[in-house]
Short mmCIF file of C-alpha atoms in Angstrom, two decimals:
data_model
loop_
_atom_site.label_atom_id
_atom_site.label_comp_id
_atom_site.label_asym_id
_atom_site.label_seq_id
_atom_site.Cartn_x
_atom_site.Cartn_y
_atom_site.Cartn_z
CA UNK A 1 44.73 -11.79 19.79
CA UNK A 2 44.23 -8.53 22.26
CA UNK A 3 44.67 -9.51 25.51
CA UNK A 4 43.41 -7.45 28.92
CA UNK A 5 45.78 -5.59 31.31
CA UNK A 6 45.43 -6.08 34.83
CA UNK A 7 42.02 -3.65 36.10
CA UNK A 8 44.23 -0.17 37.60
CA UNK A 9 44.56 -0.66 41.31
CA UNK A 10 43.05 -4.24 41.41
CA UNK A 11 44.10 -6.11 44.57
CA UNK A 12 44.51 -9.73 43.20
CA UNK A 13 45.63 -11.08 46.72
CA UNK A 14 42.61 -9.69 48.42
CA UNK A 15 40.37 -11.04 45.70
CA UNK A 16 42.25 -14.16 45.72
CA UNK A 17 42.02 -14.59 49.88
CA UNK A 18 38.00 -13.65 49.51
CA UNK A 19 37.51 -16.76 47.09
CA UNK A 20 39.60 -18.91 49.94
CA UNK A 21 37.24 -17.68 52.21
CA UNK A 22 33.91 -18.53 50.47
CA UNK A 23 35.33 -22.20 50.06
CA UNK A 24 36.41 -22.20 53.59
CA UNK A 25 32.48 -21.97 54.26
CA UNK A 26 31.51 -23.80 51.99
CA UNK A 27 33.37 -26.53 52.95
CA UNK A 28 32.72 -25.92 56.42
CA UNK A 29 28.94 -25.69 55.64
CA UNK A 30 28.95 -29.25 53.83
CA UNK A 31 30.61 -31.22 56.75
CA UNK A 32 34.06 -31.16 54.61
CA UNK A 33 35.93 -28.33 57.25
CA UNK A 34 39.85 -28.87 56.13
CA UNK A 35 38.97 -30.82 53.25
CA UNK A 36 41.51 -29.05 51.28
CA UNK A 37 39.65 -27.74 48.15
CA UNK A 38 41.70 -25.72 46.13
CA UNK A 39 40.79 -23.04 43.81
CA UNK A 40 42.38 -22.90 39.90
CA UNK A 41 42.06 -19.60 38.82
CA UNK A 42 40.89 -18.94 34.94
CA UNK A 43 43.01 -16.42 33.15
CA UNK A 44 41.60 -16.57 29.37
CA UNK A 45 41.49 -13.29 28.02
CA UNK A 46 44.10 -12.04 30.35
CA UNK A 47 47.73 -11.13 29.75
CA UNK A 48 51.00 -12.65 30.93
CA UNK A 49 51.53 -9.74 33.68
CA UNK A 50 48.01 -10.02 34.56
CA UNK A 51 47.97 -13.63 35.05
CA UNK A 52 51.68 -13.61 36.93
CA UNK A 53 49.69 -10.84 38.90
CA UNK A 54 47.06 -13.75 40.28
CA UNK A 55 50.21 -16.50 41.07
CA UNK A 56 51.96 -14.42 42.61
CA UNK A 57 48.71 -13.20 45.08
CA UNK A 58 48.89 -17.30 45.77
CA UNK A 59 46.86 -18.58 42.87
CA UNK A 60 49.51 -20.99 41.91
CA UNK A 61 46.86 -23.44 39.93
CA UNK A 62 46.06 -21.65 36.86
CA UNK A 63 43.94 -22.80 34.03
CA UNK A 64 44.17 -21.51 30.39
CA UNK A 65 41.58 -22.09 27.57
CA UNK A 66 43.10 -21.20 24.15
CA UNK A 67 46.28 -22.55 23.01
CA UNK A 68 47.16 -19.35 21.13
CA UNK A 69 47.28 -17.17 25.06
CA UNK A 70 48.83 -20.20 26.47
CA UNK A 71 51.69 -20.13 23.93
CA UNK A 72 51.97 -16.25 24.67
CA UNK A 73 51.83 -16.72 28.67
CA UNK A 74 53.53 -20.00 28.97
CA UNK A 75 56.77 -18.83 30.12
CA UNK A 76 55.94 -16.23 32.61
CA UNK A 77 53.64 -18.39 34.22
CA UNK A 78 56.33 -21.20 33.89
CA UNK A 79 58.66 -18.96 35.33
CA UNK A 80 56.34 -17.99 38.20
CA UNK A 81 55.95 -21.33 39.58
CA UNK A 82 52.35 -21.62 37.98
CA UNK A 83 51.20 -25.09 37.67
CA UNK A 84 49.20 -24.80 34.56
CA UNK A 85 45.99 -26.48 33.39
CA UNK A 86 44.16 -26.80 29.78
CA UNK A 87 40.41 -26.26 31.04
CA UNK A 88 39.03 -25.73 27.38
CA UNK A 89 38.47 -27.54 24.78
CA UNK A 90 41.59 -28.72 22.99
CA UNK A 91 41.56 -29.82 19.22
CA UNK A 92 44.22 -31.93 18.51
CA UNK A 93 46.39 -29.69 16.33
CA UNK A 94 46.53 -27.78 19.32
CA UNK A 95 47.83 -30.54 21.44
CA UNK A 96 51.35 -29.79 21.30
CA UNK A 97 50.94 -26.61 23.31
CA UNK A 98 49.53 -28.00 25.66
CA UNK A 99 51.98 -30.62 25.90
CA UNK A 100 54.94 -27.99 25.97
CA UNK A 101 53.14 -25.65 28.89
CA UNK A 102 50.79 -27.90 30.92
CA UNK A 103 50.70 -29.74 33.99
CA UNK A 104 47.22 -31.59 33.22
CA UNK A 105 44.40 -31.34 30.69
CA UNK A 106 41.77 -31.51 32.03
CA UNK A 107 39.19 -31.45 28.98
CA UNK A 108 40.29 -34.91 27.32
CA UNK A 109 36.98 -35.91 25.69
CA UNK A 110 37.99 -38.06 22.98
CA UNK A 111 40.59 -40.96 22.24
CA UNK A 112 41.88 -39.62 18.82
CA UNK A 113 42.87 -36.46 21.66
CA UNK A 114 44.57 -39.12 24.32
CA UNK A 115 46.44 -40.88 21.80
CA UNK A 116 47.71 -37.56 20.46
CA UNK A 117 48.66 -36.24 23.91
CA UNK A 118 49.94 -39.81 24.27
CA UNK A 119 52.32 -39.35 21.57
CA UNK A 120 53.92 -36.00 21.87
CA UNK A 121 54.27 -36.63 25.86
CA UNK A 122 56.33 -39.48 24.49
CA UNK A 123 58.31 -37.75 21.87
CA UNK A 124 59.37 -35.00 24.21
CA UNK A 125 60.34 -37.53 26.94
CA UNK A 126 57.69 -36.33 29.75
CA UNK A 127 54.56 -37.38 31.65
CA UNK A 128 51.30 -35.46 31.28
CA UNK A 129 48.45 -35.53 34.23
CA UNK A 130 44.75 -35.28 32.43
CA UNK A 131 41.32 -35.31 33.53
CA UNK A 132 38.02 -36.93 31.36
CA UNK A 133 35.64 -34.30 30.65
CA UNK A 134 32.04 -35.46 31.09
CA UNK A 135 28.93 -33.80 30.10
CA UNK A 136 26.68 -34.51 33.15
CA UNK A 137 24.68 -32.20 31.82
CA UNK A 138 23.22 -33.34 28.68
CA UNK A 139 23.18 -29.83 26.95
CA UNK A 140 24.51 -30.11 23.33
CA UNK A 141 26.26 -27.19 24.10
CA UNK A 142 28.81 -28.65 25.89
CA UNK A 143 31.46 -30.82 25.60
CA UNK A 144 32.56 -34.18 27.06
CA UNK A 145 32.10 -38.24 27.41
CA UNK A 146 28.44 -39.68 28.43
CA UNK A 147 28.45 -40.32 32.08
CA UNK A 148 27.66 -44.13 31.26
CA UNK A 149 30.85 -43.92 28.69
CA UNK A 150 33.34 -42.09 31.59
CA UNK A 151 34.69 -45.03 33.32
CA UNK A 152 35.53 -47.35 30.57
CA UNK A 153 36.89 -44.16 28.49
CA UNK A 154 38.97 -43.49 31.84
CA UNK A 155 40.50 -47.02 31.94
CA UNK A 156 41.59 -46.21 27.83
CA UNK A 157 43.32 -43.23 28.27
CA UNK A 158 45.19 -44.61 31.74
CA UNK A 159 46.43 -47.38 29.60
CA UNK A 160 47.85 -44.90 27.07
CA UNK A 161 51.44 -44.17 27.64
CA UNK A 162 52.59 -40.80 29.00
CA UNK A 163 49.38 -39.82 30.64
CA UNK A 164 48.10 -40.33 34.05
CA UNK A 165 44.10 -39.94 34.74
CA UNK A 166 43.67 -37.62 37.85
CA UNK A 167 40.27 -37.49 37.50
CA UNK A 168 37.17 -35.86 36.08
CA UNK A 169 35.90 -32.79 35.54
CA UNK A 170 32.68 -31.03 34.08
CA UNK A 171 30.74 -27.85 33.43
CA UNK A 172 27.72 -27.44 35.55
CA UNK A 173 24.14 -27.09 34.13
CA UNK A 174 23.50 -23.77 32.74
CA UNK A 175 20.28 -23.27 35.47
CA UNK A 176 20.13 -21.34 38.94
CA UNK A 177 18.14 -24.49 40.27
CA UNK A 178 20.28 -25.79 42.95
CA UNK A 179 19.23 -29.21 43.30
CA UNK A 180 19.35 -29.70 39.29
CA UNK A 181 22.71 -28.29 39.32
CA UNK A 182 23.89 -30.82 42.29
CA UNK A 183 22.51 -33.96 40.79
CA UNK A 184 24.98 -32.84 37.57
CA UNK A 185 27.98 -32.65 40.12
CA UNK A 186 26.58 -35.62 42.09
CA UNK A 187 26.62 -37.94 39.05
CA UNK A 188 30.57 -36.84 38.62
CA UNK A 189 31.29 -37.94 42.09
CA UNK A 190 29.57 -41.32 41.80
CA UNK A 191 31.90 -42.06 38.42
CA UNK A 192 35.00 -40.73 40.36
CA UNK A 193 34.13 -43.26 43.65
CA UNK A 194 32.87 -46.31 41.17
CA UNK A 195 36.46 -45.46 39.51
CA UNK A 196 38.08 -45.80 42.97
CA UNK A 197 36.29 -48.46 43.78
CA UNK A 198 36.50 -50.52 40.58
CA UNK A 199 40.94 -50.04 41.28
CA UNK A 200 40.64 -51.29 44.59
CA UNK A 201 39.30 -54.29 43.42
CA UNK A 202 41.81 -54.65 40.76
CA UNK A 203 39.10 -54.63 37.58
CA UNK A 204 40.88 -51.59 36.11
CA UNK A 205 44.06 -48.79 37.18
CA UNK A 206 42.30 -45.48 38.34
CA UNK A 207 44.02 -45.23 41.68
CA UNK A 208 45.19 -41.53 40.76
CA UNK A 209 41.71 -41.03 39.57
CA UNK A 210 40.39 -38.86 42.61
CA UNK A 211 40.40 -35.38 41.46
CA UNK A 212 36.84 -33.75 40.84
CA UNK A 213 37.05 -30.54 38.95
CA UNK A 214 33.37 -29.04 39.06
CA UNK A 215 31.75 -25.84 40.12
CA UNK A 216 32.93 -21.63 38.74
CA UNK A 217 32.31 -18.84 40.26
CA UNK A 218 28.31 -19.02 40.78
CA UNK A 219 28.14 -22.18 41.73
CA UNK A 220 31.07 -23.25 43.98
CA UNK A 221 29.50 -24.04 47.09
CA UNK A 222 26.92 -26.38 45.31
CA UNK A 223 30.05 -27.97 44.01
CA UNK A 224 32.01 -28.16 47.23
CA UNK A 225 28.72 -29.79 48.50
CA UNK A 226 28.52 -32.22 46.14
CA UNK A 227 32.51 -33.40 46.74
CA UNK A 228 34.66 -30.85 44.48
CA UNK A 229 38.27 -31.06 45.01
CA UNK A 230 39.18 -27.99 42.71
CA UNK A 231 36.51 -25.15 41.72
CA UNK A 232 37.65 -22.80 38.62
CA UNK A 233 37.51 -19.28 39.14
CA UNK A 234 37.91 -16.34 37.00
CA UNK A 235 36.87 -12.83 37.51
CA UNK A 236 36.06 -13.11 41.38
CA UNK A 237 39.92 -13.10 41.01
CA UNK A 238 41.09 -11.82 38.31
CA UNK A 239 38.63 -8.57 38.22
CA UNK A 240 36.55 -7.41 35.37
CA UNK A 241 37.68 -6.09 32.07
CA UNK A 242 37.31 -2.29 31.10
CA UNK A 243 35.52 -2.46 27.89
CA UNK A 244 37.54 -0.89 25.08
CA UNK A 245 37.30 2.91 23.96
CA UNK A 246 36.17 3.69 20.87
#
């Protein structure tokens, strides 16, 4: 596993602030000024001093990918004051990383993977925040529950012990048509307020269930528009990687 140094002489606070500022206007632009979204940023590939680099520049949400970096990073970023987040997909071998380093998983797509988080959160004597990944998409490609499958797989995993459902979270459609993108995010939202809703009314416990983790980089004011509460960013903040030398 090689991991990437820090770019030479890249300003992670300035490139941290300029990602603030685009979701200040977005939010602004969508009627949502003050809203609050925050930005997570995405440090795969990236090593521990690169990655302290961003939390330190006030990226304190940070989201990892691969069990095998977070096991190498986990401690500086601990140490830090990083709150840290599993935003890829986790097999369940894996789980015990991400039970020792995270804050939240956000990528639980599958019971056999809450009942397994379930269990080690219980062995180790700790509560784990998680998110239900759903493919609004519908491209094979990617992971996550059916939209029609999300709310009733949210009640499951709430019922679990250990774990408390935040909310939901997805990957966009791969497309640079705006209003097919939207209608992906849009569809999130409406499970997230018929979760709300359904809790208010006492049919089932998502009352934590607000968070809606949508939208990267290219997309982010779609999301924002559509009612994201946390975008995930990567190189707008953490800069781009100089290609090896051969």
């Amino acid at each position: 596993m090689e991991l990437s140094p820090a770019p030479a002489g890249h300003d992670h606070a300035a490139a941290f602030a300029d990602v603030k500022a685009r979701v200040h206007v977005a939010e602004a632009s969508c009627g949502r000024a003050g809203s609050g979204v925050r930005v997570l940023v995405a440090t795969k590939t990236w090593d521990a001093d690169a990655a302290v680099a961003a939390v330190r520049a006030g990226a304190v949400l940070v989201g990892e990918s691969r069990m095998q970096e977070l096991e190498a990073k986990g401690a500086a970023l601990t140490a830090a004051g990083a709150r840290i987040h599993v935003i890829g997909q986790l097999q369940r071998n894996k789980a015990a990383v991400a039970v020792r380093w995270a804050d939240c998983v956000q990528t639980v797509d599958s019971l056999a993977l809450a009942q397994r988080l379930s269990r080690l959160c219980v062995e180790a004597g700790r509560e784990l925040d998680v998110m239900v990944q759903v493919n609004v998409s519908g491209e094979s490609t990617k992971a996550g529950i059916e939209p029609e499958d999300a709310l009733d797989f949210a009640a499951t995993v709430q019922a679990l012990p250990a774990l408390t459902v935040t909310g939901f979270m997805t990957i966009g459609l791969n497309s640079p048509v705006e209003a097919a993108v939207r209608a992906g995010y849009r569809r999130l939202r409406e499970i997230r307020d018929q979760a709300l809703i359904a809790s208010e009314r006492g049919a089932m416990d998502l009352r934590e269930a607000w968070e809606l983790s949508m939208g990267m980089s290219g997309d982010l004011e779609w999301a924002i528009a559509e009612g994201a509460t946390m975008v995930r960013v990567g190189t707008a903040i953490m800069g781009t990687r100089t290609p090896p030398a051969y």
